[in-house]
Short mmCIF file of C-alpha atoms and ligand atoms in Angstrom, two decimals:
data_model
loop_
_atom_site.label_atom_id
_atom_site.label_comp_id
_atom_site.label_asym_id
_atom_site.label_seq_id
_atom_site.Cartn_x
_atom_site.Cartn_y
_atom_site.Cartn_z
CA MET A 24 -7.12 6.77 -8.64
CA SER A 25 -9.29 8.07 -5.76
CA ASP A 26 -11.52 11.06 -6.42
CA LYS A 27 -9.50 13.23 -4.08
CA ARG A 28 -6.13 12.40 -5.69
CA GLN A 29 -7.64 12.99 -9.15
CA ARG A 30 -8.99 16.39 -8.05
CA ALA A 31 -5.67 17.40 -6.57
CA ARG A 32 -3.94 16.56 -9.88
CA VAL A 33 -6.49 18.49 -11.94
CA GLN A 34 -6.18 21.51 -9.67
CA GLY A 35 -2.42 21.34 -9.96
CA SER A 36 -2.52 21.58 -13.75
CA TRP A 37 -5.44 24.02 -14.15
CA ALA A 38 -4.90 26.53 -11.41
CA LYS A 39 -2.85 28.92 -13.56
CA GLN A 40 -3.80 32.61 -13.74
CA LEU A 41 -5.87 33.28 -16.87
CA PRO A 42 -4.92 36.25 -19.10
CA LYS A 43 -7.14 39.29 -18.36
CA HIS A 44 -9.51 40.31 -21.22
CA THR A 45 -8.89 43.81 -22.58
CA ARG A 46 -11.48 45.50 -24.77
CA PRO A 47 -11.63 49.13 -26.02
CA THR A 48 -13.86 51.17 -23.69
CA GLY A 49 -17.39 51.72 -24.89
CA THR A 50 -17.57 48.55 -27.06
CA VAL A 51 -20.04 45.81 -26.24
CA PRO A 52 -19.34 42.18 -27.11
CA ASN A 53 -21.62 40.55 -29.68
CA ASN A 54 -24.81 39.00 -28.29
CA HIS A 55 -24.43 40.85 -24.99
CA GLN A 56 -26.68 43.53 -23.60
CA PRO A 57 -24.91 46.33 -21.70
CA GLN A 58 -24.39 44.82 -18.25
CA SER A 59 -25.70 46.10 -15.00
CA THR A 60 -24.33 44.96 -11.66
CA HIS A 61 -27.92 44.57 -10.42
CA SER A 62 -29.97 41.50 -11.10
CA ALA A 63 -31.97 41.53 -14.28
CA PRO A 64 -35.55 40.25 -14.28
CA GLY A 65 -35.55 36.51 -14.82
CA SER A 66 -31.90 36.07 -13.84
CA TRP A 67 -30.84 33.48 -11.21
CA GLY A 68 -30.43 34.81 -7.69
CA SER A 69 -31.06 38.26 -6.37
CA GLY A 70 -27.58 39.63 -5.57
CA PRO A 71 -25.26 41.57 -7.87
CA GLN A 72 -24.42 39.52 -10.98
CA LYS A 73 -20.78 38.82 -11.90
CA THR A 74 -19.97 39.91 -15.45
CA CYS A 75 -16.82 39.67 -17.55
CA GLU A 76 -15.98 43.22 -16.43
CA THR A 77 -16.45 42.56 -12.74
CA PHE A 78 -14.79 39.13 -12.68
CA GLU A 79 -11.37 39.10 -11.10
CA TYR A 80 -9.25 36.03 -10.57
CA HIS A 81 -8.14 35.48 -6.99
CA GLN A 82 -5.35 33.12 -6.10
CA PRO A 83 -6.74 30.36 -3.89
CA THR A 84 -6.05 31.27 -0.29
CA LYS A 85 -5.02 27.65 0.45
CA ALA A 86 -1.81 26.64 -1.34
CA VAL A 87 -2.46 24.05 -4.08
CA ARG A 88 -0.59 20.89 -3.14
CA ASP A 89 0.86 18.45 -5.57
CA VAL A 90 0.35 14.76 -5.06
CA PRO A 91 3.90 13.33 -5.06
CA ALA A 92 4.70 11.23 -8.12
CA GLU A 93 4.75 7.51 -7.39
CA LYS A 94 8.24 5.98 -7.50
CA VAL A 95 9.05 2.54 -8.81
CA ILE A 96 11.83 0.39 -7.36
CA GLU A 97 13.06 -2.29 -9.75
CA LYS A 98 16.82 -2.22 -9.32
CA ALA A 99 18.51 -4.89 -7.25
CA GLY A 100 20.11 -3.63 -4.04
CA ASP A 101 19.45 -1.50 -0.98
CA HIS A 102 16.95 1.37 -1.06
CA VAL A 103 16.29 3.93 1.68
CA LEU A 104 12.57 4.74 1.69
CA SER A 105 12.66 7.49 4.28
CA ASN A 106 14.55 8.79 7.24
CA GLY A 107 12.07 9.55 9.99
CA PRO A 108 10.00 10.05 12.00
CA SER A 109 10.84 6.64 13.51
CA GLY A 110 14.27 6.16 11.94
CA VAL A 111 15.51 4.85 8.61
CA SER A 112 13.08 2.70 6.62
CA ARG A 113 14.78 0.45 4.09
CA LEU A 114 14.19 -2.24 1.49
CA ARG A 115 16.57 -4.68 -0.11
CA LEU A 116 15.42 -6.07 -3.45
CA LEU A 117 17.01 -9.24 -4.82
CA PRO A 118 15.38 -10.26 -8.12
CA GLY A 119 16.42 -13.76 -9.22
CA PHE A 120 17.28 -14.78 -5.65
CA LEU A 121 16.02 -18.22 -6.71
CA PRO A 122 17.09 -19.19 -10.24
CA PRO A 123 14.08 -19.78 -12.55
CA GLU A 124 14.18 -23.63 -12.68
CA GLU A 125 14.53 -23.88 -8.92
CA ALA A 126 11.77 -21.31 -8.41
CA ASP A 127 9.48 -23.29 -10.82
CA CYS A 128 10.02 -26.51 -8.91
CA VAL A 129 9.53 -24.89 -5.45
CA PHE A 130 6.41 -23.07 -6.66
CA SER A 131 4.63 -26.14 -8.01
CA LYS A 132 5.45 -28.27 -4.97
CA LEU A 133 4.33 -25.61 -2.45
CA LEU A 134 1.17 -24.88 -4.44
CA ALA A 135 0.22 -28.56 -4.34
CA GLU A 136 1.48 -29.54 -0.90
CA LEU A 137 1.06 -26.70 1.64
CA PRO A 138 -2.06 -26.87 3.85
CA TRP A 139 -3.71 -23.76 2.31
CA SER A 140 -6.92 -22.49 3.89
CA GLN A 141 -9.06 -19.36 3.91
CA LYS A 142 -8.93 -17.38 7.15
CA THR A 143 -11.86 -15.44 8.56
CA ASN A 144 -10.95 -12.04 9.98
CA TYR A 145 -13.00 -9.44 11.87
CA ARG A 146 -13.35 -5.71 11.34
CA GLN A 147 -15.51 -3.75 13.79
CA GLY A 148 -17.06 -7.04 14.88
CA GLU A 149 -17.98 -8.03 11.28
CA ALA A 150 -16.54 -11.26 9.87
CA TYR A 151 -14.99 -11.32 6.39
CA GLU A 152 -13.04 -13.94 4.48
CA GLU A 153 -9.54 -13.02 3.44
CA PRO A 154 -9.26 -12.67 -0.34
CA ARG A 155 -6.36 -15.17 -0.49
CA LEU A 156 -5.34 -18.47 1.09
CA THR A 157 -2.74 -18.72 3.85
CA CYS A 158 -0.88 -21.10 6.13
CA TRP A 159 1.30 -20.47 9.14
CA TYR A 160 4.46 -22.05 10.56
CA GLY A 161 5.89 -21.20 13.96
CA GLU A 162 6.09 -22.38 17.54
CA LEU A 163 3.74 -19.61 18.56
CA PRO A 164 0.27 -18.79 17.27
CA TYR A 165 -0.06 -15.60 15.22
CA THR A 166 -2.99 -13.24 15.70
CA TYR A 167 -3.92 -10.44 13.32
CA ALA A 168 -7.22 -8.86 12.31
CA HIS A 169 -8.83 -10.36 15.44
CA SER A 170 -8.29 -13.95 14.37
CA THR A 171 -5.57 -16.41 15.30
CA MET A 172 -3.56 -18.89 13.26
CA ALA A 173 -2.62 -21.85 15.47
CA ALA A 174 1.02 -22.71 16.14
CA ASN A 175 2.31 -25.22 13.57
CA THR A 176 5.74 -26.77 13.89
CA GLN A 177 5.28 -29.25 11.00
CA TRP A 178 7.39 -27.32 8.51
CA HIS A 179 7.13 -28.66 4.96
CA PRO A 180 10.62 -30.11 4.24
CA LEU A 181 11.12 -27.77 1.29
CA LEU A 182 10.66 -24.70 3.51
CA LEU A 183 13.67 -25.41 5.71
CA PRO A 184 16.42 -24.99 3.08
CA LEU A 185 14.55 -21.93 1.79
CA ARG A 186 14.58 -20.46 5.29
CA ASP A 187 18.34 -21.15 5.56
CA ALA A 188 19.00 -19.38 2.26
CA VAL A 189 16.89 -16.37 3.27
CA GLU A 190 18.62 -16.19 6.66
CA GLN A 191 22.02 -16.21 4.96
CA ALA A 192 21.03 -13.41 2.57
CA SER A 193 19.52 -11.27 5.31
CA ARG A 194 21.86 -12.15 8.19
CA CYS A 195 18.74 -12.50 10.35
CA THR A 196 17.12 -15.55 11.89
CA PHE A 197 13.44 -16.32 11.42
CA ASN A 198 11.33 -18.63 13.58
CA SER A 199 8.03 -18.19 11.74
CA LEU A 200 6.56 -18.07 8.27
CA LEU A 201 3.29 -16.71 6.92
CA CYS A 202 2.55 -18.15 3.47
CA ASN A 203 0.11 -16.34 1.17
CA LEU A 204 -1.45 -17.80 -1.96
CA TYR A 205 -2.99 -15.35 -4.43
CA ARG A 206 -5.02 -17.68 -6.65
CA ASP A 207 -5.49 -15.08 -9.40
CA GLY A 208 -5.58 -11.32 -9.92
CA HIS A 209 -8.68 -10.98 -7.76
CA ASP A 210 -6.83 -12.12 -4.64
CA SER A 211 -5.14 -9.36 -2.67
CA ILE A 212 -3.95 -8.07 0.69
CA GLY A 213 -5.11 -4.61 1.80
CA TRP A 214 -3.09 -1.72 3.24
CA HIS A 215 -1.45 -2.69 6.52
CA SER A 216 1.84 -2.73 8.43
CA ASP A 217 3.31 -5.83 10.00
CA ASP A 218 3.44 -4.14 13.36
CA GLU A 219 1.79 -6.53 15.78
CA ALA A 220 3.60 -6.40 19.12
CA SER A 221 4.37 -10.14 18.71
CA LEU A 222 6.71 -9.27 15.79
CA GLY A 223 8.88 -7.11 18.02
CA VAL A 224 10.20 -3.60 17.50
CA LYS A 225 11.53 -2.66 14.03
CA PRO A 226 11.19 -6.19 12.64
CA THR A 227 13.00 -7.40 9.53
CA ILE A 228 10.59 -9.26 7.29
CA ALA A 229 11.84 -11.35 4.37
CA SER A 230 9.37 -11.93 1.57
CA LEU A 231 10.03 -14.48 -1.18
CA SER A 232 7.80 -14.36 -4.25
CA LEU A 233 7.03 -17.28 -6.56
CA GLY A 234 4.69 -17.50 -9.52
CA ASP A 235 3.10 -14.62 -11.39
CA THR A 236 4.44 -11.08 -10.88
CA ARG A 237 2.32 -8.86 -8.66
CA MET A 238 2.76 -5.19 -7.73
CA PHE A 239 3.79 -4.59 -4.12
CA SER A 240 2.83 -1.02 -3.15
CA LEU A 241 3.97 1.09 -0.21
CA ARG A 242 2.55 4.34 1.11
CA LYS A 243 4.03 6.50 3.85
CA GLN A 244 2.07 7.04 7.04
CA PRO A 245 0.71 10.61 6.97
CA PRO A 246 1.87 13.01 9.73
CA PRO A 247 -0.62 13.47 12.61
CA GLU A 248 -1.90 16.83 11.27
CA GLU A 249 -3.31 15.04 8.18
CA ASN A 250 -5.76 13.14 10.41
CA GLY A 251 -5.29 9.84 8.59
CA ASP A 252 -5.60 11.37 5.09
CA TYR A 253 -3.25 9.57 2.68
CA THR A 254 -3.89 11.88 -0.33
CA TYR A 255 -0.49 13.57 -0.32
CA VAL A 256 1.74 10.82 1.04
CA GLU A 257 4.72 9.33 -0.80
CA ARG A 258 4.02 6.11 -2.70
CA ILE A 259 6.33 3.45 -4.06
CA ARG A 260 5.68 0.42 -6.25
CA VAL A 261 7.87 -2.66 -6.41
CA PRO A 262 7.06 -5.36 -8.98
CA LEU A 263 7.74 -8.73 -7.33
CA SER A 264 8.56 -11.41 -9.89
CA HIS A 265 9.15 -15.18 -9.70
CA GLY A 266 12.14 -15.91 -7.43
CA THR A 267 12.50 -12.35 -6.01
CA LEU A 268 13.47 -11.80 -2.38
CA LEU A 269 12.40 -8.52 -0.73
CA LEU A 270 13.66 -7.54 2.72
CA MET A 271 11.83 -4.84 4.67
CA GLY A 272 13.76 -3.44 7.61
CA GLY A 273 14.43 -0.55 9.97
CA ALA A 274 11.35 1.60 10.58
CA THR A 275 9.43 0.36 7.50
CA GLN A 276 6.62 -1.15 9.59
CA ASP A 277 6.35 2.03 11.71
CA ASP A 278 6.38 4.63 8.97
CA TRP A 279 4.96 2.83 5.90
CA GLN A 280 2.06 0.58 4.97
CA HIS A 281 2.07 -1.98 2.18
CA GLN A 282 -0.45 -3.89 0.05
CA VAL A 283 -0.83 -6.14 -2.96
CA ALA A 284 -3.91 -4.74 -4.68
CA LYS A 285 -6.47 -6.61 -6.76
CA GLU A 286 -5.81 -6.46 -10.48
CA TYR A 287 -8.36 -6.28 -13.23
CA HIS A 288 -6.52 -8.28 -15.86
CA ASP A 289 -5.61 -11.95 -15.74
CA ARG A 290 -2.98 -13.04 -13.28
CA GLY A 291 -1.81 -16.58 -12.59
CA PRO A 292 -1.28 -17.90 -9.06
CA ARG A 293 1.42 -16.38 -6.86
CA ILE A 294 2.87 -17.62 -3.59
CA ASN A 295 4.49 -15.22 -1.14
CA LEU A 296 6.50 -16.57 1.79
CA THR A 297 7.02 -13.97 4.53
CA PHE A 298 9.62 -15.07 7.04
CA ARG A 299 9.33 -13.34 10.41
CA THR A 300 10.48 -13.62 14.01
CA THR A 301 7.68 -13.86 16.54
CA TYR A 302 7.85 -13.40 20.30
CA PRO A 303 5.39 -14.35 23.03
CA GLU A 304 2.69 -11.67 23.32
CA PRO A 305 3.86 -9.06 25.86
CA GLU A 306 2.43 -9.50 29.36
CA GLY A 307 -1.05 -8.01 29.66
CA HIS A 308 -1.38 -7.55 25.85
CA LYS A 309 -4.39 -8.89 23.99
CA PRO A 310 -3.08 -11.20 21.21
CA GLY A 311 -2.71 -9.33 17.93
CA THR A 312 -2.31 -5.89 19.55
CA LYS A 313 -0.66 -3.54 17.12
CA LEU A 314 2.10 -1.12 18.00
CA ARG A 315 0.01 1.44 16.07
CA PHE A 316 -3.47 0.89 14.69
CA THR A 317 -3.83 -0.31 11.08
CA ALA A 318 -6.35 -2.78 9.71
CA LYS A 319 -5.10 -5.77 7.71
O1 AKG B 410 2.28 -10.87 -0.90
C1 AKG B 410 3.07 -10.01 -0.56
O2 AKG B 410 4.03 -9.66 -1.26
C2 AKG B 410 2.83 -9.25 0.73
C3 AKG B 410 2.32 -10.09 1.85
C4 AKG B 410 2.10 -9.27 3.09
O3 AKG B 410 2.01 -8.08 3.04
C5 AKG B 410 1.98 -9.91 4.39
O4 AKG B 410 1.97 -11.14 4.47
O5 AKG B 410 1.89 -9.18 5.39
#
């Protein structure tokens, strides 16, 4: 938990008014000299000293804010994340979308046979290697984090029936696929939204998980007055297990970010197939331009 979130929690539970001490007048507590409000020789500072008698509790002038409790979504079905500011953000969770034996077979074939590679991205001009392996399918190239994955129309034969099944479940069509391989618990994807202009407005993204379960986390975009501070935003966690299909739709990419964080205990490999629809980059746009700025 970040320092700031921790502090906010501690404040929330400690900031109760303390009972006032009452003592018969004229008595002096043990081990205390009668107190003066002026500084005693050898005391710290030179101003009037606060004593038990002079101390008064003042309510903080700024209201103490609670960090909203994180929600967990595990139940199959449709879930509304929020309604605004850009519209309704929704998820559909379908655990067991692929039955276990089918998921086992697809997982081992894709792990062995997809052309996995490690992509180099750029942040503020600095190169870094993505902490996962990826491959891309689509008639168009896909640019994010200032680096481009080349168009690749050589779909692995196993991906085509999977795409058909996902299209049927979502009633959407997808012309592209970003495949992610998390080799172990140290592989991850940081906070981002899939909001490149090339994905269109309010995209539906279908994400099929295979292999070890990993936690998919979402956090709401803070309102402008928070100046990019995510301390008090709503958070949701969705465990994504072998064979689960997750659909993100509506305003989810406008109003929420998502990540799969590193884990500090052992995790086996996990493949995530994210089916998308891509469009030619809008005229005059630099490839990879986001509809709003977030770093991937
Ligand atoms: O691995 C996942 O579940 C998420 C992948 C993801 O966020 C992405 O490809 O944009």
